XYZ file of C-alpha atoms in Angstrom:
675
model
C 186.277 93.818 164.272
C 185.961 97.216 165.897
C 183.143 98.258 168.550
C 180.474 99.413 165.931
C 180.808 96.248 163.756
C 180.412 94.110 166.987
C 177.372 96.156 168.079
C 175.790 95.745 164.674
C 176.291 92.016 164.883
C 174.537 91.797 168.027
C 171.749 93.931 166.860
C 171.277 91.547 163.997
C 171.277 88.565 166.490
C 168.321 90.314 168.300
C 166.437 90.203 165.002
C 166.897 86.517 164.725
C 165.394 85.606 168.219
C 162.590 83.544 167.006
C 161.988 79.818 167.644
C 163.427 78.735 164.183
C 166.436 81.002 164.146
C 167.304 81.354 167.788
C 170.379 78.988 167.562
C 171.986 81.214 164.930
C 171.161 84.248 167.296
C 172.940 82.590 170.320
C 175.964 81.634 168.052
C 176.360 85.319 166.931
C 176.059 86.552 170.482
C 178.554 84.136 171.737
C 180.948 85.125 169.020
C 180.408 88.856 169.975
C 181.239 87.959 173.595
C 184.440 86.237 172.571
C 185.425 89.091 170.386
C 184.940 91.759 173.033
C 187.114 89.915 175.546
C 189.918 89.585 172.840
C 192.571 92.027 173.865
C 193.521 92.492 170.274
C 190.206 94.372 169.660
C 191.267 97.272 171.929
C 187.955 97.927 173.512
C 187.676 99.778 176.743
C 185.693 98.366 179.820
C 182.510 100.316 179.016
C 182.490 98.959 175.463
C 183.163 95.395 176.462
C 180.437 95.595 179.042
C 177.877 97.132 176.642
C 178.542 94.328 174.219
C 178.190 91.743 176.993
C 174.872 93.408 178.105
C 173.494 93.198 174.622
C 174.611 89.656 174.092
C 173.064 88.471 177.377
C 169.808 90.191 176.160
C 170.064 87.969 173.141
C 170.436 84.927 175.089
C 167.300 85.958 177.148
C 165.124 86.674 174.161
C 166.200 83.320 172.725
C 165.228 81.567 175.925
C 161.887 83.286 175.700
C 161.474 82.205 172.104
C 161.996 78.581 173.559
C 159.327 79.081 176.215
C 161.924 79.043 179.112
C 160.846 82.228 180.921
C 163.158 81.040 184.180
C 166.252 80.924 182.084
C 165.351 84.190 180.184
C 165.023 86.041 183.624
C 168.357 85.005 184.736
C 170.013 86.443 181.471
C 167.925 89.488 181.737
C 168.876 90.176 185.286
C 172.570 89.964 184.417
C 172.200 92.235 181.416
C 170.403 94.738 183.776
C 173.362 94.867 186.075
C 175.640 95.891 183.333
C 173.202 98.438 181.882
C 172.780 100.085 185.331
C 176.400 100.052 185.993
C 177.232 102.140 182.830
C 174.073 104.254 182.717
C 172.856 102.744 179.424
C 169.389 103.973 180.072
C 167.740 103.080 176.668
C 169.028 99.584 176.869
C 167.886 99.215 180.392
C 164.412 100.115 179.379
C 164.305 97.465 176.640
C 165.755 94.807 178.977
C 162.910 95.724 181.475
C 160.389 95.308 178.649
C 161.751 91.751 177.839
C 161.837 90.911 181.516
C 158.244 91.926 182.044
C 157.236 89.611 179.275
C 159.042 86.710 181.002
C 157.421 87.405 184.283
C 153.981 87.605 182.748
C 154.630 84.190 181.183
C 154.994 82.790 184.687
C 151.800 84.563 185.832
C 153.895 86.882 188.019
C 151.861 89.987 187.436
C 153.003 92.188 190.108
C 156.659 91.864 189.030
C 155.587 92.291 185.448
C 153.897 95.579 186.270
C 156.961 96.907 188.227
C 159.204 96.170 185.368
C 156.801 98.025 182.959
C 156.554 101.006 185.282
C 160.236 101.347 185.604
C 160.756 101.045 181.834
C 158.012 103.715 181.228
C 159.965 106.067 183.700
C 163.106 105.607 181.798
C 161.521 106.346 178.459
C 159.737 109.443 179.920
C 163.177 110.745 181.158
C 164.730 110.019 177.607
C 161.581 111.707 175.833
C 161.308 108.457 173.900
C 157.622 108.921 172.919
C 157.485 105.657 170.721
C 158.723 103.373 173.414
C 156.338 104.911 175.863
C 153.547 103.985 173.611
C 154.892 100.379 173.601
C 155.031 100.104 177.332
C 151.428 101.572 177.742
C 150.154 99.007 175.146
C 151.831 96.149 177.209
C 150.559 97.440 180.610
C 147.028 97.691 178.947
C 147.237 94.011 177.874
C 148.357 93.078 181.381
C 145.483 94.796 183.020
C 143.054 93.388 180.451
C 144.254 89.812 181.219
C 143.626 90.516 184.941
C 140.094 91.737 184.251
C 140.985 95.433 185.227
C 139.225 96.878 182.475
C 139.254 100.489 183.579
C 143.046 100.484 184.037
C 143.456 98.546 180.767
C 141.522 101.220 178.892
C 143.327 104.100 180.315
C 146.620 102.458 179.274
C 145.046 101.711 175.785
C 143.914 105.318 175.341
C 147.412 106.612 176.370
C 149.049 104.211 173.788
C 146.658 105.174 171.083
C 147.216 108.814 171.671
C 150.923 108.413 171.117
C 150.670 106.136 168.045
C 148.112 108.461 166.500
C 150.543 111.308 166.870
C 153.249 109.257 165.376
C 150.909 107.901 162.632
C 151.963 104.405 163.541
C 149.197 102.611 161.703
C 150.664 99.229 162.459
C 150.745 99.663 166.039
C 147.263 101.372 165.880
C 145.616 98.352 164.152
C 146.622 96.123 167.038
C 145.664 98.592 169.719
C 142.184 99.194 168.156
C 141.608 95.409 167.915
C 142.612 94.709 171.475
C 140.330 97.594 172.727
C 137.359 96.021 170.635
C 138.031 92.645 172.446
C 137.991 94.469 175.734
C 134.688 96.152 174.900
C 133.324 92.693 174.334
C 134.019 91.742 177.756
C 132.460 95.116 179.028
C 129.280 94.115 177.188
C 129.814 97.330 175.103
C 128.876 95.560 171.840
C 128.612 98.798 169.721
C 131.962 100.002 170.847
C 133.531 96.548 170.381
C 132.431 96.432 166.783
C 133.467 100.028 166.260
C 137.061 99.453 167.432
C 137.312 95.982 165.615
C 136.084 97.607 162.447
C 138.690 100.523 162.896
C 141.488 97.835 163.456
C 140.069 95.890 160.261
C 140.263 99.177 158.147
C 143.855 99.924 159.231
C 145.148 96.284 158.538
C 143.557 96.451 155.155
C 145.231 99.876 154.517
C 148.430 98.481 155.714
C 147.850 95.470 153.471
C 148.433 93.306 156.492
C 146.016 90.488 155.393
C 147.026 88.097 158.275
C 145.492 90.723 160.725
C 142.626 91.232 158.195
C 141.807 87.645 158.670
C 142.067 87.673 162.557
C 140.024 90.805 162.854
C 137.243 89.388 160.646
C 137.200 86.286 162.639
C 136.849 88.474 165.906
C 134.035 90.372 164.603
C 132.335 87.172 163.492
C 132.669 86.063 167.251
C 130.971 89.186 168.395
C 128.004 88.410 166.243
C 128.177 84.735 167.407
C 127.749 85.991 171.005
C 124.792 88.085 170.009
C 123.227 85.142 168.211
C 123.310 87.063 164.882
C 124.145 83.914 162.867
C 123.775 85.727 159.526
C 126.452 88.327 160.252
C 128.512 85.782 162.066
C 128.514 83.529 159.061
C 129.135 86.458 156.647
C 132.196 87.744 158.629
C 133.520 84.090 159.264
C 133.317 83.415 155.599
C 135.233 86.596 154.821
C 137.972 85.729 157.284
C 138.157 82.159 155.997
C 138.473 83.473 152.270
C 141.336 85.761 153.233
C 143.098 82.855 155.180
C 142.794 80.591 152.171
C 144.190 83.135 149.821
C 147.269 83.486 152.040
C 147.494 79.748 152.895
C 147.322 80.439 156.472
C 146.538 76.895 157.752
C 146.004 77.454 161.446
C 143.644 80.460 160.566
C 141.809 78.321 158.083
C 141.526 75.531 160.563
C 140.130 77.818 163.208
C 137.770 79.881 161.091
C 136.368 76.654 159.397
C 135.685 75.097 162.884
C 134.054 78.182 163.952
C 131.853 78.152 161.075
C 130.857 74.690 162.103
C 129.854 75.947 165.553
C 127.776 78.647 164.050
C 125.900 76.171 161.867
C 125.604 73.874 164.817
C 123.993 76.842 167.105
C 121.017 77.102 164.712
C 120.555 73.409 164.037
C 122.382 73.008 160.711
C 124.034 69.764 161.877
C 125.170 68.395 158.448
C 126.635 71.729 157.450
C 128.378 71.935 160.867
C 129.730 68.473 160.375
C 131.090 69.331 156.934
C 132.889 72.428 158.336
C 134.356 70.293 161.397
C 135.621 67.591 158.944
C 137.483 70.291 156.758
C 138.936 71.792 159.825
C 140.014 68.354 161.237
C 142.092 67.569 158.170
C 144.148 70.803 158.553
C 144.467 70.443 162.346
C 145.815 66.877 161.815
C 148.379 68.129 159.159
C 149.561 70.782 161.639
C 149.790 68.197 164.521
C 147.509 70.333 166.884
C 146.350 67.679 169.396
C 144.277 69.895 171.498
C 142.423 71.454 168.471
C 141.876 67.892 166.995
C 140.320 66.790 170.266
C 137.989 69.752 170.442
C 136.835 69.275 166.866
C 136.135 65.395 167.482
C 134.156 66.478 170.666
C 132.083 68.937 168.572
C 131.643 66.347 165.781
C 130.432 63.844 168.343
C 127.788 66.283 169.725
C 126.445 66.848 166.194
C 126.208 63.180 165.617
C 124.524 62.574 168.857
C 121.861 65.372 168.066
C 121.354 63.631 164.611
C 120.761 60.266 166.381
C 124.124 58.770 165.015
C 125.106 57.354 168.500
C 127.841 54.858 167.356
C 129.529 57.648 165.426
C 129.151 59.899 168.191
C 130.800 57.454 170.552
C 133.790 57.012 168.157
C 134.271 60.771 168.012
C 134.096 61.008 171.899
C 136.700 58.164 172.449
C 139.091 59.895 169.951
C 138.606 63.201 171.730
C 139.303 61.622 175.270
C 142.391 59.905 174.099
C 143.826 63.108 172.726
C 143.036 65.216 175.657
C 144.306 62.520 178.152
C 147.498 62.385 176.268
C 147.961 66.110 176.863
C 146.565 66.161 180.184
C 143.860 68.764 179.371
C 141.506 68.113 182.267
C 139.018 70.826 181.310
C 138.448 69.199 177.969
C 138.423 65.741 179.567
C 135.572 66.690 181.882
C 133.624 67.880 178.860
C 134.093 64.554 177.073
C 133.023 62.613 180.376
C 129.770 64.659 180.411
C 129.106 63.957 176.825
C 129.809 60.169 177.359
C 127.345 60.299 180.153
C 124.650 61.729 178.112
C 125.116 59.250 175.283
C 125.024 56.177 177.545
C 122.100 57.566 179.462
C 119.881 57.612 176.272
C 117.336 54.711 176.309
C 117.162 54.830 172.438
C 120.804 54.242 172.325
C 121.427 50.602 171.387
C 124.352 50.424 173.846
C 122.487 52.184 176.464
C 124.275 51.654 179.719
C 123.141 53.247 182.940
C 126.231 52.183 184.910
C 128.614 53.701 182.516
C 126.594 56.849 182.221
C 126.652 57.292 185.871
C 130.408 56.580 186.039
C 131.145 59.263 183.335
C 128.787 61.842 185.165
C 130.687 61.086 188.421
C 134.110 61.461 186.725
C 133.207 64.793 185.176
C 131.774 66.215 188.543
C 134.984 65.157 190.371
C 137.063 66.728 187.689
C 135.164 70.041 187.786
C 135.206 70.084 191.628
C 139.046 69.460 191.361
C 139.380 72.506 188.847
C 136.922 74.862 190.431
C 134.592 74.658 187.542
C 131.033 75.490 188.296
C 129.333 73.559 185.405
C 125.667 73.365 186.577
C 124.464 71.924 183.136
C 126.438 68.668 184.098
C 124.442 68.283 187.308
C 121.093 69.056 185.343
C 122.098 66.239 182.881
C 122.980 63.952 185.937
C 119.502 64.975 187.500
C 117.442 64.014 184.501
C 119.384 60.621 184.127
C 118.575 59.722 187.643
C 115.079 60.690 187.534
C 114.544 58.569 184.437
C 116.036 55.677 186.357
C 113.505 56.224 189.144
C 116.398 57.094 191.592
C 114.571 60.166 193.155
C 116.610 60.711 196.219
C 119.951 60.873 194.307
C 118.216 62.828 191.634
C 117.064 65.280 194.265
C 120.737 65.784 195.489
C 121.938 66.527 191.783
C 118.985 68.961 191.531
C 120.181 70.737 194.811
C 123.742 70.838 193.539
C 122.493 72.109 190.214
C 120.393 74.894 191.750
C 123.164 75.862 194.187
C 125.550 76.202 191.317
C 123.235 77.932 189.098
C 122.509 80.515 191.896
C 126.223 80.932 192.420
C 126.852 81.424 188.693
C 124.026 84.020 188.769
C 125.429 85.661 191.876
C 128.895 85.731 190.096
C 127.166 87.177 187.154
C 125.643 89.920 189.138
C 128.894 90.668 190.771
C 130.597 90.735 187.387
C 128.092 92.987 185.945
C 128.419 95.256 189.157
C 132.161 95.285 188.551
C 131.699 95.934 184.928
C 129.244 98.738 185.707
C 131.640 100.284 188.164
C 134.457 100.060 185.538
C 132.175 101.520 183.032
C 131.621 104.476 185.380
C 135.304 104.830 185.878
C 135.948 104.640 182.258
C 133.253 107.167 181.487
C 134.918 109.583 183.946
C 138.292 108.945 182.383
C 136.877 109.479 178.839
C 135.453 112.790 179.953
C 138.866 113.856 181.172
C 140.296 112.718 177.931
C 137.770 114.635 175.917
C 138.442 117.857 178.013
C 142.280 117.310 177.588
C 141.782 116.643 173.828
C 139.675 119.635 173.471
C 142.449 121.876 175.127
C 145.096 120.107 173.069
C 143.185 120.491 169.784
C 142.680 124.207 170.585
C 146.490 124.642 171.359
C 147.202 122.690 168.320
C 144.926 124.836 166.147
C 146.703 128.035 167.532
C 150.104 126.552 166.851
C 149.135 125.448 163.421
C 147.969 128.760 162.613
C 150.875 130.606 163.924
C 153.240 128.161 161.941
C 151.412 128.764 158.816
C 151.864 132.524 159.374
C 155.556 132.420 159.876
C 156.706 129.401 157.836
C 155.968 128.250 154.236
C 153.077 125.743 154.440
C 155.002 122.704 153.342
C 157.577 123.474 156.023
C 154.857 123.944 158.674
C 153.404 120.659 157.724
C 156.615 118.887 158.059
C 157.373 120.531 161.380
C 153.906 119.518 162.683
C 154.570 116.041 161.424
C 157.463 115.781 163.740
C 160.508 116.626 161.716
C 163.090 118.606 163.919
C 165.822 119.113 161.509
C 164.620 120.585 158.167
C 167.361 121.367 155.638
C 167.058 120.832 151.833
C 169.402 121.533 148.812
C 167.832 123.224 145.704
C 169.944 123.127 142.455
C 168.188 125.984 140.748
C 165.951 128.744 142.206
C 165.535 132.501 141.536
C 166.011 135.028 144.508
C 164.490 138.385 144.685
C 165.626 141.317 146.967
C 163.779 144.691 147.241
C 164.424 147.745 148.882
C 162.396 151.041 149.527
C 164.675 153.977 148.115
C 165.470 156.666 150.680
C 163.564 154.978 153.487
C 166.018 155.723 156.235
C 166.082 159.669 155.864
C 162.332 159.455 154.831
C 161.241 157.694 158.203
C 163.528 159.794 160.438
C 160.836 162.682 160.471
C 157.738 160.458 160.477
C 155.772 159.253 163.610
C 156.871 155.719 164.484
C 153.100 154.454 163.971
C 153.170 155.889 160.401
C 156.579 154.076 159.719
C 155.114 150.842 160.887
C 151.897 151.405 158.931
C 153.874 152.219 155.830
C 155.969 148.955 156.039
C 152.951 146.948 156.908
C 151.089 148.174 153.898
C 153.987 147.689 151.388
C 154.977 144.199 152.662
C 151.248 142.967 152.715
C 151.154 144.098 148.986
C 154.420 142.329 148.347
C 153.076 139.064 150.023
C 149.931 139.246 148.084
C 151.974 139.540 144.732
C 154.194 136.612 145.756
C 151.391 134.398 146.608
C 149.711 135.232 143.318
C 152.900 134.332 141.328
C 153.577 131.138 143.450
C 156.748 132.591 145.013
C 157.708 132.332 148.669
C 158.437 135.305 151.041
C 161.587 134.395 153.013
C 161.963 137.578 155.430
C 161.921 141.237 155.818
C 164.860 143.115 157.222
C 164.154 146.717 157.956
C 162.692 148.096 154.676
C 164.289 145.164 152.805
C 162.246 142.280 151.514
C 163.510 138.822 150.287
C 161.643 136.157 148.410
C 162.347 132.948 146.393
C 160.807 130.879 143.605
C 161.578 127.285 143.425
C 161.828 126.557 147.127
C 160.630 125.076 149.375
C 158.384 123.790 146.392
C 160.618 123.161 143.564
C 159.429 124.214 140.062
C 160.909 124.641 136.582
C 159.514 128.203 135.902
C 160.891 129.751 138.944
C 162.592 132.405 136.841
C 159.152 133.454 135.144
C 157.551 133.387 138.364
C 159.852 135.783 140.085
C 160.128 138.040 137.077
C 156.415 138.491 136.907
C 156.259 139.155 140.607
C 159.077 141.701 140.228
C 157.292 143.587 137.465
C 153.972 143.717 139.418
C 155.898 145.185 142.513
C 157.364 147.878 140.383
C 154.092 148.989 138.815
C 151.271 148.380 141.398
C 152.293 149.785 144.676
C 150.646 153.017 145.348
C 150.600 154.460 148.894
C 147.311 155.581 150.215
C 146.688 159.060 151.144
C 146.605 158.260 154.853
C 150.292 157.452 154.633
C 151.314 159.805 151.725
C 150.213 162.831 153.836
C 152.743 162.141 156.495
C 155.688 161.853 153.893
C 158.280 164.577 153.978
C 157.525 167.249 151.124
C 159.023 166.200 147.791
C 159.339 162.489 148.749
C 159.171 160.064 145.994
C 158.229 156.550 146.671
C 160.527 154.033 144.809
C 161.880 150.464 144.773
C 165.168 148.857 143.903
C 164.742 145.239 142.956
C 167.543 142.764 142.239
C 167.157 139.171 140.796
C 169.600 136.240 140.415
C 169.404 132.380 139.721
C 171.400 129.807 141.462
C 171.508 126.989 144.024
C 170.659 127.381 147.710
C 170.389 125.482 150.879
C 167.188 126.240 152.696
C 166.121 125.231 156.279
C 164.557 125.854 159.582
C 166.819 127.721 162.072
C 166.434 128.096 165.737
C 164.272 126.396 168.471
C 162.375 128.841 170.356
C 161.953 131.555 167.623
C 162.565 129.436 164.633
C 162.751 131.073 161.024
C 162.889 129.410 157.517
C 165.742 130.899 155.579
C 167.846 130.275 152.532
C 171.779 130.524 152.081
C 174.357 130.468 149.517
C 176.535 132.614 147.426
C 173.520 132.915 145.015
C 171.679 134.752 147.882
C 174.560 137.146 148.211
C 174.702 137.814 144.729
C 170.840 138.711 144.512
C 171.431 141.059 147.423
C 174.238 142.749 145.475
C 172.001 143.140 142.466
C 169.448 144.993 144.565
C 172.052 147.142 146.140
C 173.894 148.045 143.011
C 170.673 148.577 141.020
C 168.882 151.857 140.216
C 165.629 153.189 141.824
C 162.443 151.885 139.918
C 164.501 149.354 138.016
C 164.925 145.699 138.126
C 168.570 144.679 138.125
C 169.356 141.216 136.988
C 172.545 139.069 136.953
C 173.835 137.470 133.720
C 172.896 134.154 135.064
C 169.260 135.242 135.543
C 169.175 136.864 132.093
C 170.735 133.706 130.360
C 168.364 131.306 132.189
C 165.086 133.197 131.505
C 166.110 133.762 127.898
C 166.583 130.135 127.349
C 163.081 129.573 128.861
C 161.715 132.247 126.564
C 163.265 130.831 123.499
C 161.938 127.439 124.327
C 158.375 128.929 124.544
C 158.305 127.905 128.204
C 157.689 131.474 129.572
C 154.048 131.298 128.865
C 154.037 134.229 126.469
C 155.833 136.836 128.574
C 156.819 140.095 126.980
C 160.205 141.174 128.328
C 162.978 143.447 127.329
C 166.542 143.415 128.703
C 168.731 146.454 128.723
C 172.464 145.470 128.998
C 174.119 147.523 131.564
C 177.663 146.314 130.778
C 180.281 145.059 133.216
C 179.664 146.561 136.542
C 181.973 146.379 139.652
C 179.969 144.478 142.322
C 181.234 144.695 145.805
C 182.670 141.352 146.904
C 182.020 139.831 143.359
C 184.227 142.060 141.141
C 183.236 142.766 137.428
C 179.862 141.159 136.518
C 177.835 141.557 133.468
C 174.144 142.582 134.318
C 170.944 143.868 132.891
C 167.905 145.877 133.574
C 164.739 143.993 132.973
C 161.699 145.781 131.717
C 158.224 145.082 130.351
C 158.509 145.180 126.480
C 155.964 147.550 124.903
C 153.291 145.686 122.909
C 153.801 146.371 119.275
C 150.833 147.237 117.044
C 150.503 145.891 113.505
C 151.145 149.218 111.994
C 154.347 149.795 114.124
C 155.830 146.588 112.996
C 155.515 147.362 109.190
């Protein structure tokens, strides 16, 4: 295999780096390394190292898919050495991106940020805008996870700006959604809903129904936090319906469980239990032990509130067994608290104060170990001890409750102050963005206006859309060249300003005529004018369009007196026009001063028709004549009344003998004249 084939293989391996196909990816990468080291392949050192670099990246990506971040970093570091050695910048940027993800998985956030910043610098040097957007999004998510909301939003805005320019709707839907979730944490509910709705709309437009289900669920979650149960249920029901249509089991389980929580929040315990039961069946089918444990706990709480204490105990024990088997101490602490509440109820037939106290104590000890400030637990513990008449111990628990609640309130004040500070930072940044966007919009408007003045509209739009190389082939168009008869001697004795005024007037009239008949002006050269029909917008009736334009040019241009008075005595203003039909290549030429032009032998022939024509006559090639005659005979020319005068075989410079014609407007016959 040659170098390009081996590189294609390793790129295919990268696409297979998921948990289920990572072994296949590793086998391909190993085969590429062996092939690269085979002397029979005659690869140079740089090629071997590049293939090894890409293959090591595959091994790192595979390790990440297997949740082994430490092994992944070892592979990525070795790949980076090779990329740096040979100056493979773009590949180095990609490896740094992967390495950043590995360090983030290990909660090594400082190293994660350094990797992303280095990757961003590389993409900026390369002018790779798309990859810059990806890195800004990764940095935003990193800051978000650390609660640095202002920094996160700045990065989100940068990423959004790039992806909007690229019209990358897939990336935008994710960005908008994550921004919505960030605004939830900032308590900016209106903005949260605005961005989540934007994410939802784009996902629907992209027909990405998996994302649609997720965003609907997130919107429902916002309404849950607002205690707006009606909207929460409506959106969660929509999310569930989409998930069911796609058979997304995990989404179905999550949405159904969340619907149970919504019902439970406003006291509809039976409806809540029905939802929890449905979710439980799916969770068990998926083998999601943590989810199963949480659902059993929630079901136990609903049964306890309904007075079904034995069933509540059964659910709590199931939840405890599952969470203990997974070592999920936060959930274990929650179950201990609920067991304490259950055994502390005098109306429960198995009322047991000793066990209640034991479970309350266990929960408190676990919370202290984990640094969890659950003041509700100590309020429950206080109420239990008070009922038991153990006033001194109850007072101690109430003091702990008050202390933790005060700390929680203090933390909330600090959080609100931090959020407010970040809101102020964000407001300042948004103001900067608004000013920058205003300037950018003004510049874009000027640029757009200028482009539309110098380029055909469709070409201008393609250029604004990001196309840098515009070149198209058109199999059949009609081309016009026109020239002002005797312009050079005429202009020699005229003031310069009058010469420019004359050309401006004539060419403006020509432009108007071309626009009227659906033709496209290409350029002017001195007193020469070139236009085409059928490009850049293809059409079948290009010959009819250019013919109608040529006839109007010939008969409707009359110079105003302000120009005629400056013409030399005896000057007659006349035009020579030449037409031809054929194929052309059309494209955008230049970088700083670009022009749209057309090229081919057909263009040269049309120019020869004008040059070898007569003043105030329209000289056309045999190809144009035949093409237009066929259109007329097929009644496709829209009732055009034309007359062609055969000129005979004419010696055309650079072309030899050519049969040509003069095209004229045929006089309309009256009924009497035709008899």
